[in-house]
mmCIF file of C-alpha atoms in Angstrom:
data_model
loop_
_atom_site.group_PDB
_atom_site.id
_atom_site.type_symbol
_atom_site.label_atom_id
_atom_site.label_comp_id
_atom_site.label_asym_id
_atom_site.label_seq_id
_atom_site.Cartn_x
_atom_site.Cartn_y
_atom_site.Cartn_z
ATOM 1 C CA UNK A 6 6.476 -17.931 -18.070
ATOM 2 C CA UNK A 7 5.735 -14.494 -19.481
ATOM 3 C CA UNK A 8 7.734 -11.489 -18.328
ATOM 4 C CA UNK A 9 4.726 -10.422 -16.246
ATOM 5 C CA UNK A 10 4.480 -13.811 -14.533
ATOM 6 C CA UNK A 11 8.242 -13.813 -13.957
ATOM 7 C CA UNK A 12 8.215 -10.341 -12.393
ATOM 8 C CA UNK A 13 5.188 -11.162 -10.245
ATOM 9 C CA UNK A 14 6.826 -14.371 -9.002
ATOM 10 C CA UNK A 15 10.002 -12.464 -8.121
ATOM 11 C CA UNK A 16 8.057 -9.789 -6.256
ATOM 12 C CA UNK A 17 6.147 -12.425 -4.304
ATOM 13 C CA UNK A 18 9.374 -14.309 -3.569
ATOM 14 C CA UNK A 19 10.708 -11.131 -1.963
ATOM 15 C CA UNK A 20 7.481 -10.697 0.026
ATOM 16 C CA UNK A 21 7.763 -14.299 1.204
ATOM 17 C CA UNK A 22 11.009 -13.461 3.009
ATOM 18 C CA UNK A 23 9.192 -11.180 5.466
ATOM 19 C CA UNK A 24 9.818 -12.725 8.907
ATOM 20 C CA UNK A 25 6.604 -11.220 10.289
ATOM 21 C CA UNK A 26 3.619 -13.553 10.071
ATOM 22 C CA UNK A 27 -0.057 -12.875 9.482
ATOM 23 C CA UNK A 28 -2.675 -15.370 10.613
ATOM 24 C CA UNK A 29 -5.122 -16.407 7.896
ATOM 25 C CA UNK A 30 -7.867 -19.065 7.908
ATOM 26 C CA UNK A 31 -5.383 -21.306 6.065
ATOM 27 C CA UNK A 32 -2.580 -20.710 8.569
ATOM 28 C CA UNK A 33 0.233 -18.171 8.920
ATOM 29 C CA UNK A 34 1.811 -16.453 5.932
ATOM 30 C CA UNK A 35 4.455 -13.730 5.563
ATOM 31 C CA UNK A 36 2.793 -10.407 6.343
ATOM 32 C CA UNK A 37 3.978 -8.559 3.209
ATOM 33 C CA UNK A 38 2.743 -11.373 0.974
ATOM 34 C CA UNK A 39 -0.651 -11.085 2.676
ATOM 35 C CA UNK A 40 -0.542 -7.298 2.183
ATOM 36 C CA UNK A 41 0.389 -7.640 -1.508
ATOM 37 C CA UNK A 42 -2.456 -10.066 -2.118
ATOM 38 C CA UNK A 43 -4.891 -7.656 -0.432
ATOM 39 C CA UNK A 44 -3.611 -4.894 -2.712
ATOM 40 C CA UNK A 45 -4.270 -7.060 -5.772
ATOM 41 C CA UNK A 46 -7.746 -7.981 -4.513
ATOM 42 C CA UNK A 47 -8.719 -4.335 -4.158
ATOM 43 C CA UNK A 48 -7.278 -3.546 -7.580
ATOM 44 C CA UNK A 49 -9.590 -6.203 -9.027
ATOM 45 C CA UNK A 50 -12.520 -4.404 -7.407
ATOM 46 C CA UNK A 51 -11.514 -0.909 -8.568
ATOM 47 C CA UNK A 52 -10.054 -1.711 -11.981
ATOM 48 C CA UNK A 53 -10.313 -5.328 -13.163
ATOM 49 C CA UNK A 54 -8.940 -4.270 -16.564
ATOM 50 C CA UNK A 55 -5.729 -2.785 -15.134
ATOM 51 C CA UNK A 56 -2.614 -3.194 -17.243
ATOM 52 C CA UNK A 57 0.444 -5.223 -16.318
ATOM 53 C CA UNK A 58 2.554 -2.276 -15.170
ATOM 54 C CA UNK A 59 -0.077 -1.054 -12.711
ATOM 55 C CA UNK A 60 -0.574 -4.620 -11.469
ATOM 56 C CA UNK A 61 3.167 -4.908 -10.777
ATOM 57 C CA UNK A 62 3.281 -1.532 -9.020
ATOM 58 C CA UNK A 63 0.294 -2.522 -6.863
ATOM 59 C CA UNK A 64 1.974 -5.798 -5.940
ATOM 60 C CA UNK A 65 5.285 -4.057 -5.117
ATOM 61 C CA UNK A 66 3.794 -1.312 -2.937
ATOM 62 C CA UNK A 67 5.564 -2.456 0.259
ATOM 63 C CA UNK A 68 8.438 -4.369 -1.316
ATOM 64 C CA UNK A 69 10.920 -5.414 1.397
ATOM 65 C CA UNK A 70 9.502 -2.719 3.679
ATOM 66 C CA UNK A 71 10.248 -4.684 6.841
ATOM 67 C CA UNK A 72 13.966 -4.158 6.219
ATOM 68 C CA UNK A 73 13.648 -0.437 7.006
ATOM 69 C CA UNK A 74 11.633 -0.193 10.243
ATOM 70 C CA UNK A 75 9.953 3.053 11.212
ATOM 71 C CA UNK A 76 12.151 3.384 14.297
ATOM 72 C CA UNK A 77 15.246 3.592 12.092
ATOM 73 C CA UNK A 78 14.265 7.264 11.590
ATOM 74 C CA UNK A 79 13.561 9.939 14.245
ATOM 75 C CA UNK A 80 10.110 9.798 15.890
ATOM 76 C CA UNK A 81 9.134 13.178 14.445
ATOM 77 C CA UNK A 82 6.922 14.355 11.596
ATOM 78 C CA UNK A 83 10.018 15.072 9.486
ATOM 79 C CA UNK A 84 11.419 11.672 10.436
ATOM 80 C CA UNK A 85 8.194 9.994 9.328
ATOM 81 C CA UNK A 86 8.132 11.770 5.974
ATOM 82 C CA UNK A 87 11.836 11.003 5.420
ATOM 83 C CA UNK A 88 11.184 7.334 6.202
ATOM 84 C CA UNK A 89 8.240 7.191 3.766
ATOM 85 C CA UNK A 90 10.144 8.967 0.980
ATOM 86 C CA UNK A 91 13.179 6.752 1.494
ATOM 87 C CA UNK A 92 11.012 3.628 1.383
ATOM 88 C CA UNK A 93 9.318 4.719 -1.816
ATOM 89 C CA UNK A 94 12.650 5.368 -3.552
ATOM 90 C CA UNK A 95 14.071 2.060 -2.333
ATOM 91 C CA UNK A 96 10.972 0.040 -3.285
ATOM 92 C CA UNK A 97 10.893 1.691 -6.705
ATOM 93 C CA UNK A 98 14.540 0.823 -7.331
ATOM 94 C CA UNK A 99 14.041 -2.809 -6.291
ATOM 95 C CA UNK A 100 10.947 -3.313 -8.456
ATOM 96 C CA UNK A 101 12.557 -1.566 -11.430
ATOM 97 C CA UNK A 102 15.446 -4.046 -11.247
ATOM 98 C CA UNK A 103 13.013 -6.953 -10.979
ATOM 99 C CA UNK A 104 11.154 -5.693 -14.064
ATOM 100 C CA UNK A 105 14.371 -5.282 -16.060
ATOM 101 C CA UNK A 106 15.581 -8.760 -15.059
ATOM 102 C CA UNK A 107 12.176 -10.164 -16.086
ATOM 103 C CA UNK A 108 12.368 -8.744 -19.629
ATOM 104 C CA UNK A 109 10.654 -5.361 -19.393
ATOM 105 C CA UNK A 110 12.185 -2.349 -21.110
ATOM 106 C CA UNK A 111 13.861 0.414 -19.124
ATOM 107 C CA UNK A 112 10.891 2.669 -19.911
ATOM 108 C CA UNK A 113 8.389 0.083 -18.645
ATOM 109 C CA UNK A 114 10.431 -0.627 -15.517
ATOM 110 C CA UNK A 115 10.746 3.100 -14.877
ATOM 111 C CA UNK A 116 6.987 3.522 -15.187
ATOM 112 C CA UNK A 117 6.413 0.849 -12.518
ATOM 113 C CA UNK A 118 8.937 2.595 -10.276
ATOM 114 C CA UNK A 119 7.278 5.989 -10.777
ATOM 115 C CA UNK A 120 3.934 4.549 -9.715
ATOM 116 C CA UNK A 121 5.468 2.956 -6.614
ATOM 117 C CA UNK A 122 6.975 6.352 -5.711
ATOM 118 C CA UNK A 123 3.598 7.969 -6.467
ATOM 119 C CA UNK A 124 5.569 10.566 -8.384
ATOM 120 C CA UNK A 125 2.673 11.555 -10.652
ATOM 121 C CA UNK A 126 -0.111 11.524 -8.067
ATOM 122 C CA UNK A 127 -0.460 15.318 -7.916
ATOM 123 C CA UNK A 128 -0.353 15.512 -11.721
ATOM 124 C CA UNK A 129 -3.602 13.551 -11.978
ATOM 125 C CA UNK A 130 -2.121 10.267 -13.229
ATOM 126 C CA UNK A 131 -5.039 7.814 -13.109
ATOM 127 C CA UNK A 132 -2.920 4.683 -12.522
ATOM 128 C CA UNK A 133 -1.053 6.318 -9.643
ATOM 129 C CA UNK A 134 -4.380 7.468 -8.182
ATOM 130 C CA UNK A 135 -5.652 3.898 -8.407
ATOM 131 C CA UNK A 136 -2.573 2.721 -6.519
ATOM 132 C CA UNK A 137 -3.204 5.364 -3.845
ATOM 133 C CA UNK A 138 -6.865 4.352 -3.589
ATOM 134 C CA UNK A 139 -5.931 0.690 -3.229
ATOM 135 C CA UNK A 140 -3.332 1.445 -0.540
ATOM 136 C CA UNK A 141 -5.888 3.507 1.404
ATOM 137 C CA UNK A 142 -8.495 0.745 1.126
ATOM 138 C CA UNK A 143 -6.056 -1.868 2.425
ATOM 139 C CA UNK A 144 -5.136 0.455 5.293
ATOM 140 C CA UNK A 145 -8.788 0.867 6.271
ATOM 141 C CA UNK A 146 -9.647 -2.802 5.806
ATOM 142 C CA UNK A 147 -6.575 -4.523 7.145
ATOM 143 C CA UNK A 148 -4.439 -2.181 9.249
ATOM 144 C CA UNK A 149 -6.715 0.414 10.827
ATOM 145 C CA UNK A 150 -7.543 -1.265 14.152
ATOM 146 C CA UNK A 151 -3.973 -2.356 14.899
ATOM 147 C CA UNK A 152 -2.617 1.061 13.924
ATOM 148 C CA UNK A 153 -5.209 2.814 16.112
ATOM 149 C CA UNK A 154 -4.321 0.614 19.109
ATOM 150 C CA UNK A 155 -0.589 1.257 18.647
ATOM 151 C CA UNK A 156 -1.051 4.998 18.161
ATOM 152 C CA UNK A 157 -3.353 5.334 21.169
ATOM 153 C CA UNK A 158 -4.353 8.895 20.270
ATOM 154 C CA UNK A 159 -7.897 9.382 18.999
ATOM 155 C CA UNK A 160 -7.253 12.935 17.778
ATOM 156 C CA UNK A 161 -4.259 11.879 15.684
ATOM 157 C CA UNK A 162 -6.217 8.926 14.320
ATOM 158 C CA UNK A 163 -9.056 11.186 13.206
ATOM 159 C CA UNK A 164 -6.494 13.457 11.525
ATOM 160 C CA UNK A 165 -4.958 10.443 9.731
ATOM 161 C CA UNK A 166 -8.418 9.369 8.559
ATOM 162 C CA UNK A 167 -9.114 12.855 7.182
ATOM 163 C CA UNK A 168 -5.817 12.823 5.306
ATOM 164 C CA UNK A 169 -6.492 9.307 4.006
ATOM 165 C CA UNK A 170 -9.940 10.345 2.783
ATOM 166 C CA UNK A 171 -8.455 13.425 1.133
ATOM 167 C CA UNK A 172 -6.012 11.302 -0.875
ATOM 168 C CA UNK A 173 -8.724 9.097 -2.347
ATOM 169 C CA UNK A 174 -10.728 9.522 -5.536
ATOM 170 C CA UNK A 175 -14.525 9.475 -5.463
ATOM 171 C CA UNK A 176 -14.448 5.870 -6.705
ATOM 172 C CA UNK A 177 -12.057 4.909 -3.911
ATOM 173 C CA UNK A 178 -14.251 6.629 -1.331
ATOM 174 C CA UNK A 179 -17.310 4.765 -2.591
ATOM 175 C CA UNK A 180 -15.489 1.476 -2.071
ATOM 176 C CA UNK A 181 -14.199 2.558 1.340
ATOM 177 C CA UNK A 182 -17.766 3.060 2.566
ATOM 178 C CA UNK A 183 -18.480 -0.618 1.760
ATOM 179 C CA UNK A 184 -15.729 -1.957 4.037
ATOM 180 C CA UNK A 185 -16.931 -3.770 7.146
ATOM 181 C CA UNK A 186 -15.121 -1.897 9.924
ATOM 182 C CA UNK A 187 -15.020 -2.445 13.674
ATOM 183 C CA UNK A 188 -17.462 -0.394 15.757
ATOM 184 C CA UNK A 189 -14.648 1.867 16.950
ATOM 185 C CA UNK A 190 -13.367 2.381 13.402
ATOM 186 C CA UNK A 191 -16.884 3.301 12.231
ATOM 187 C CA UNK A 192 -17.127 5.830 15.059
ATOM 188 C CA UNK A 193 -13.754 7.407 14.229
ATOM 189 C CA UNK A 194 -14.473 7.512 10.506
ATOM 190 C CA UNK A 195 -17.779 9.241 11.314
ATOM 191 C CA UNK A 196 -15.935 11.877 13.353
ATOM 192 C CA UNK A 197 -13.343 12.339 10.597
ATOM 193 C CA UNK A 198 -15.930 12.759 7.845
ATOM 194 C CA UNK A 199 -17.972 15.273 9.853
ATOM 195 C CA UNK A 200 -14.999 17.626 10.230
#
């Protein structure tokens, strides 16, 4: 196997350890493996010519995330941001080690980690923006309805949608408008985009 195939297999092996299951037409599968495959599918739509390092970062976006549940941090805005930042650092470190063990250079492994941390997003890095777009698309397509039910606060959900939209590029937004959403999601997105 190539170093890319080796790294991808190791990332997916980690995803496969997620005890949470997602129902698919072919039966249950580990949730994070399902999520990672969705990420890759949206990358193919946005950038079918993406390089190996971006493909690995996309696949590692939620690497071993289930091991650090949200409720392990305070239920506050600061707690949420601390949880997210801690996850990004941890996921970046894990994927960097996987890349090194698979034969990538320290520079290449570090680049994958930087994308996972979204370190260069505000600097206009196009690969990191693609990763952000893909993550937002998967959220809208795959997680929105469950998240909205769990949150149970329409105002907060509209605010989250506005922030999500604000993080996306024009290309990402174009793709988001093609997603088949539930009636309630369409309504909330309409409210968010009007304000």
